[in-house]
PDB file of C-alpha atoms in Angstrom:
ATOM      1  CA  GLU A   1      85.003  67.343 126.817  1.00 81.00           C
ATOM      2  CA  GLN A   2      82.505  68.607 124.266  1.00 80.00           C
ATOM      3  CA  VAL A   3      84.300  68.291 120.944  1.00 79.00           C
ATOM      4  CA  LEU A   4      85.866  64.883 121.247  1.00 83.00           C
ATOM      5  CA  PRO A   5      82.600  62.961 121.676  1.00 86.00           C
ATOM      6  CA  VAL A   6      81.123  64.636 118.573  1.00 82.00           C
ATOM      7  CA  PHE A   7      84.340  63.861 116.630  1.00 81.00           C
ATOM      8  CA  LYS A   8      84.294  60.232 117.754  1.00 85.00           C
ATOM      9  CA  LYS A   9      80.635  59.854 116.813  1.00 86.00           C
ATOM     10  CA  PHE A  10      80.730  61.570 113.340  1.00 81.00           C
ATOM     11  CA  GLY A  11      84.439  61.627 112.451  1.00 81.00           C
ATOM     12  CA  ILE A  12      84.222  65.341 111.765  1.00 78.00           C
ATOM     13  CA  VAL A  13      83.652  68.608 113.681  1.00 74.00           C
ATOM     14  CA  HIS A  14      82.462  71.831 112.088  1.00 73.00           C
ATOM     15  CA  PHE A  15      83.650  74.958 113.848  1.00 68.00           C
ATOM     16  CA  LEU A  16      81.273  77.846 113.018  1.00 64.00           C
ATOM     17  CA  LYS A  17      82.464  81.346 112.374  1.00 57.00           C
ATOM     18  CA  THR A  18      86.138  80.452 112.147  1.00 56.00           C
ATOM     19  CA  ASP A  19      86.537  81.672 108.531  1.00 56.00           C
ATOM     20  CA  ALA A  20      84.815  85.039 109.038  1.00 54.00           C
ATOM     21  CA  ARG A  21      86.694  88.314 109.137  1.00 50.00           C
ATOM     22  CA  LEU A  22      85.531  88.785 112.713  1.00 46.00           C
ATOM     23  CA  SER A  23      87.747  85.919 113.663  1.00 52.00           C
ATOM     24  CA  ASN A  24      90.663  87.991 112.414  1.00 55.00           C
ATOM     25  CA  ASN A  25      90.004  90.855 114.677  1.00 57.00           C
ATOM     26  CA  GLU A  26      92.590  90.393 117.399  1.00 57.00           C
ATOM     27  CA  PRO A  27      91.643  86.943 118.729  1.00 60.00           C
ATOM     28  CA  LEU A  28      93.488  85.608 121.737  1.00 68.00           C
ATOM     29  CA  GLU A  29      96.933  84.409 120.739  1.00 70.00           C
ATOM     30  CA  ASN A  30      96.289  80.738 121.584  1.00 76.00           C
ATOM     31  CA  VAL A  31      92.990  80.800 119.687  1.00 72.00           C
ATOM     32  CA  GLN A  32      94.644  82.319 116.567  1.00 68.00           C
ATOM     33  CA  LYS A  33      97.504  79.742 116.707  1.00 73.00           C
ATOM     34  CA  MET A  34      95.027  76.891 117.006  1.00 76.00           C
ATOM     35  CA  ARG A  35      92.919  78.346 114.130  1.00 73.00           C
ATOM     36  CA  CYS A  36      95.949  78.677 111.900  1.00 72.00           C
ATOM     37  CA  ARG A  37      97.148  75.127 112.602  1.00 77.00           C
ATOM     38  CA  VAL A  38      93.692  73.523 112.126  1.00 78.00           C
ATOM     39  CA  ASN A  39      93.213  75.356 108.862  1.00 75.00           C
ATOM     40  CA  TYR A  40      96.660  74.406 107.674  1.00 76.00           C
ATOM     41  CA  GLU A  41      96.282  70.716 108.495  1.00 79.00           C
ATOM     42  CA  GLY A  42      92.572  70.365 107.787  1.00 78.00           C
ATOM     43  CA  LEU A  43      92.268  72.250 104.528  1.00 79.00           C
ATOM     44  CA  ARG A  44      95.118  70.769 102.569  1.00 81.00           C
ATOM     45  CA  PHE A  45      94.236  69.036  99.372  1.00 85.00           C
ATOM     46  CA  THR A  46      95.298  65.439  98.827  1.00 87.00           C
ATOM     47  CA  PRO A  47      98.467  65.092  96.722  1.00 90.00           C
ATOM     48  CA  HIS A  48      96.418  63.737  93.850  1.00 93.00           C
ATOM     49  CA  ILE A  49      94.031  66.740  93.814  1.00 91.00           C
ATOM     50  CA  GLU A  50      96.910  69.199  94.277  1.00 90.00           C
ATOM     51  CA  LYS A  51      98.675  67.662  91.267  1.00 93.00           C
ATOM     52  CA  ILE A  52      95.543  68.024  89.150  1.00 93.00           C
ATOM     53  CA  GLY A  53      95.040  71.600  90.323  1.00 90.00           C
ATOM     54  CA  LYS A  54      98.598  72.588  89.411  1.00 92.00           C
ATOM     55  CA  LYS A  55      98.241  70.974  86.016  1.00 93.00           C
ATOM     56  CA  VAL A  56      94.972  72.933  85.424  1.00 89.00           C
ATOM     57  CA  VAL A  57      96.590  76.192  86.375  1.00 87.00           C
ATOM     58  CA  SER A  58      99.668  75.479  84.283  1.00 91.00           C
ATOM     59  CA  ILE A  59      97.369  74.870  81.215  1.00 90.00           C
ATOM     60  CA  LEU A  60      95.416  78.064  81.891  1.00 87.00           C
ATOM     61  CA  ARG A  61      98.539  80.173  82.303  1.00 87.00           C
ATOM     62  CA  LYS A  62      99.906  78.894  78.986  1.00 91.00           C
ATOM     63  CA  LYS A  63      96.701  79.769  77.151  1.00 89.00           C
ATOM     64  CA  GLY A  64      96.746  83.370  78.420  1.00 84.00           C
ATOM     65  CA  PRO A  65      94.958  85.443  81.121  1.00 81.00           C
ATOM     66  CA  PHE A  66      92.247  83.778  83.109  1.00 77.00           C
ATOM     67  CA  LEU A  67      89.864  84.580  85.957  1.00 75.00           C
ATOM     68  CA  ALA A  68      89.464  82.405  89.064  1.00 71.00           C
ATOM     69  CA  LEU A  69      86.156  82.994  90.836  1.00 66.00           C
ATOM     70  CA  HIS A  70      85.581  82.076  94.489  1.00 61.00           C
ATOM     71  CA  LEU A  71      81.872  81.375  94.956  1.00 66.00           C
ATOM     72  CA  ARG A  72      81.804  83.285  98.208  1.00 63.00           C
ATOM     73  CA  PHE A  73      83.785  86.134  96.746  1.00 54.00           C
ATOM     74  CA  GLU A  74      84.222  89.367  98.509  1.00 61.00           C
ATOM     75  CA  LYS A  75      85.739  92.351  96.599  1.00 57.00           C
ATOM     76  CA  ASP A  76      89.027  92.356  98.547  1.00 59.00           C
ATOM     77  CA  MET A  77      89.043  88.787  99.832  1.00 64.00           C
ATOM     78  CA  LEU A  78      92.361  87.722  98.181  1.00 61.00           C
ATOM     79  CA  ALA A  79      94.148  90.969  99.008  1.00 62.00           C
ATOM     80  CA  PHE A  80      92.864  90.719 102.637  1.00 63.00           C
ATOM     81  CA  THR A  81      94.163  87.273 103.315  1.00 63.00           C
ATOM     82  CA  GLY A  82      97.773  88.317 102.842  1.00 61.00           C
ATOM     83  CA  CYS A  83      98.519  85.122 100.890  1.00 67.00           C
ATOM     84  CA  THR A  84     100.733  85.097  97.881  1.00 68.00           C
ATOM     85  CA  GLU A  85     101.351  81.380  97.435  1.00 66.00           C
ATOM     86  CA  GLU A  86     101.378  80.241  93.820  1.00 71.00           C
ATOM     87  CA  LEU A  87     101.215  83.773  92.466  1.00 76.00           C
ATOM     88  CA  ASP A  88     103.689  85.191  89.986  1.00 86.00           C
ATOM     89  CA  LYS A  89     105.639  88.409  90.631  1.00 88.00           C
ATOM     90  CA  GLU A  90     103.129  90.623  88.800  1.00 89.00           C
ATOM     91  CA  GLU A  91     100.149  89.169  90.699  1.00 83.00           C
ATOM     92  CA  VAL A  92     101.961  89.664  93.998  1.00 80.00           C
ATOM     93  CA  LYS A  93     102.706  93.281  93.031  1.00 83.00           C
ATOM     94  CA  GLU A  94      99.062  93.956  92.108  1.00 81.00           C
ATOM     95  CA  LEU A  95      97.673  92.440  95.333  1.00 77.00           C
ATOM     96  CA  THR A  96     100.238  94.263  97.399  1.00 75.00           C
ATOM     97  CA  SER A  97      99.061  97.601  95.910  1.00 78.00           C
ATOM     98  CA  MET A  98      95.437  96.565  96.629  1.00 73.00           C
ATOM     99  CA  ARG A  99      96.267  95.899 100.222  1.00 70.00           C
ATOM    100  CA  PHE A 100      97.282  99.543 100.756  1.00 70.00           C
ATOM    101  CA  VAL A 101      93.656 100.645 100.275  1.00 70.00           C
ATOM    102  CA  ILE A 102      92.099  98.105 102.635  1.00 63.00           C
ATOM    103  CA  GLN A 103      91.389  99.772 106.005  1.00 62.00           C
ATOM    104  CA  GLY A 104      92.815  97.733 108.830  1.00 60.00           C
ATOM    105  CA  PHE A 105      94.757  95.295 106.706  1.00 57.00           C
ATOM    106  CA  PHE A 106      98.189  96.181 108.137  1.00 55.00           C
ATOM    107  CA  ILE A 107      96.857  95.851 111.648  1.00 54.00           C
ATOM    108  CA  TYR A 108      95.650  92.357 110.801  1.00 51.00           C
ATOM    109  CA  LEU A 109      98.878  91.504 109.088  1.00 54.00           C
ATOM    110  CA  LEU A 110     101.109  92.738 111.934  1.00 52.00           C
ATOM    111  CA  ASN A 111      98.984  90.689 114.402  1.00 51.00           C
ATOM    112  CA  LEU A 112      99.321  87.591 112.194  1.00 51.00           C
ATOM    113  CA  VAL A 113     103.101  88.015 111.807  1.00 51.00           C
ATOM    114  CA  PHE A 114     103.476  88.538 115.540  1.00 49.00           C
ATOM    115  CA  LEU A 115     101.404  85.437 116.373  1.00 48.00           C
ATOM    116  CA  LEU A 116     103.196  83.240 113.882  1.00 48.00           C
ATOM    117  CA  SER A 117     106.718  84.251 114.860  1.00 42.00           C
TER     118      SER A 117
END
């Protein structure tokens, strides 16, 4: 009733505070499922952009070690997300070890696995 008119008028809706850590602290199951689905569908790159990105990463990997910087970087952001897509085995191993020192990570991960299963 509130969101659809905004979407129809502007063609976009911006949900505030859906990407913050607080949104990962045991939200209601239906809210978490919706959040995951919206992020999965809404944040995908177009095939053209994804192809360019994979090409850039391939070139960077061939030339040696490189650093990717997220402009809203938090010290443990990548480790906290639980994501390992597009990482090689060594990168996955390093992030996994980092996760052991993040307080509350496994509670978050268990909640996420439960909600997605």
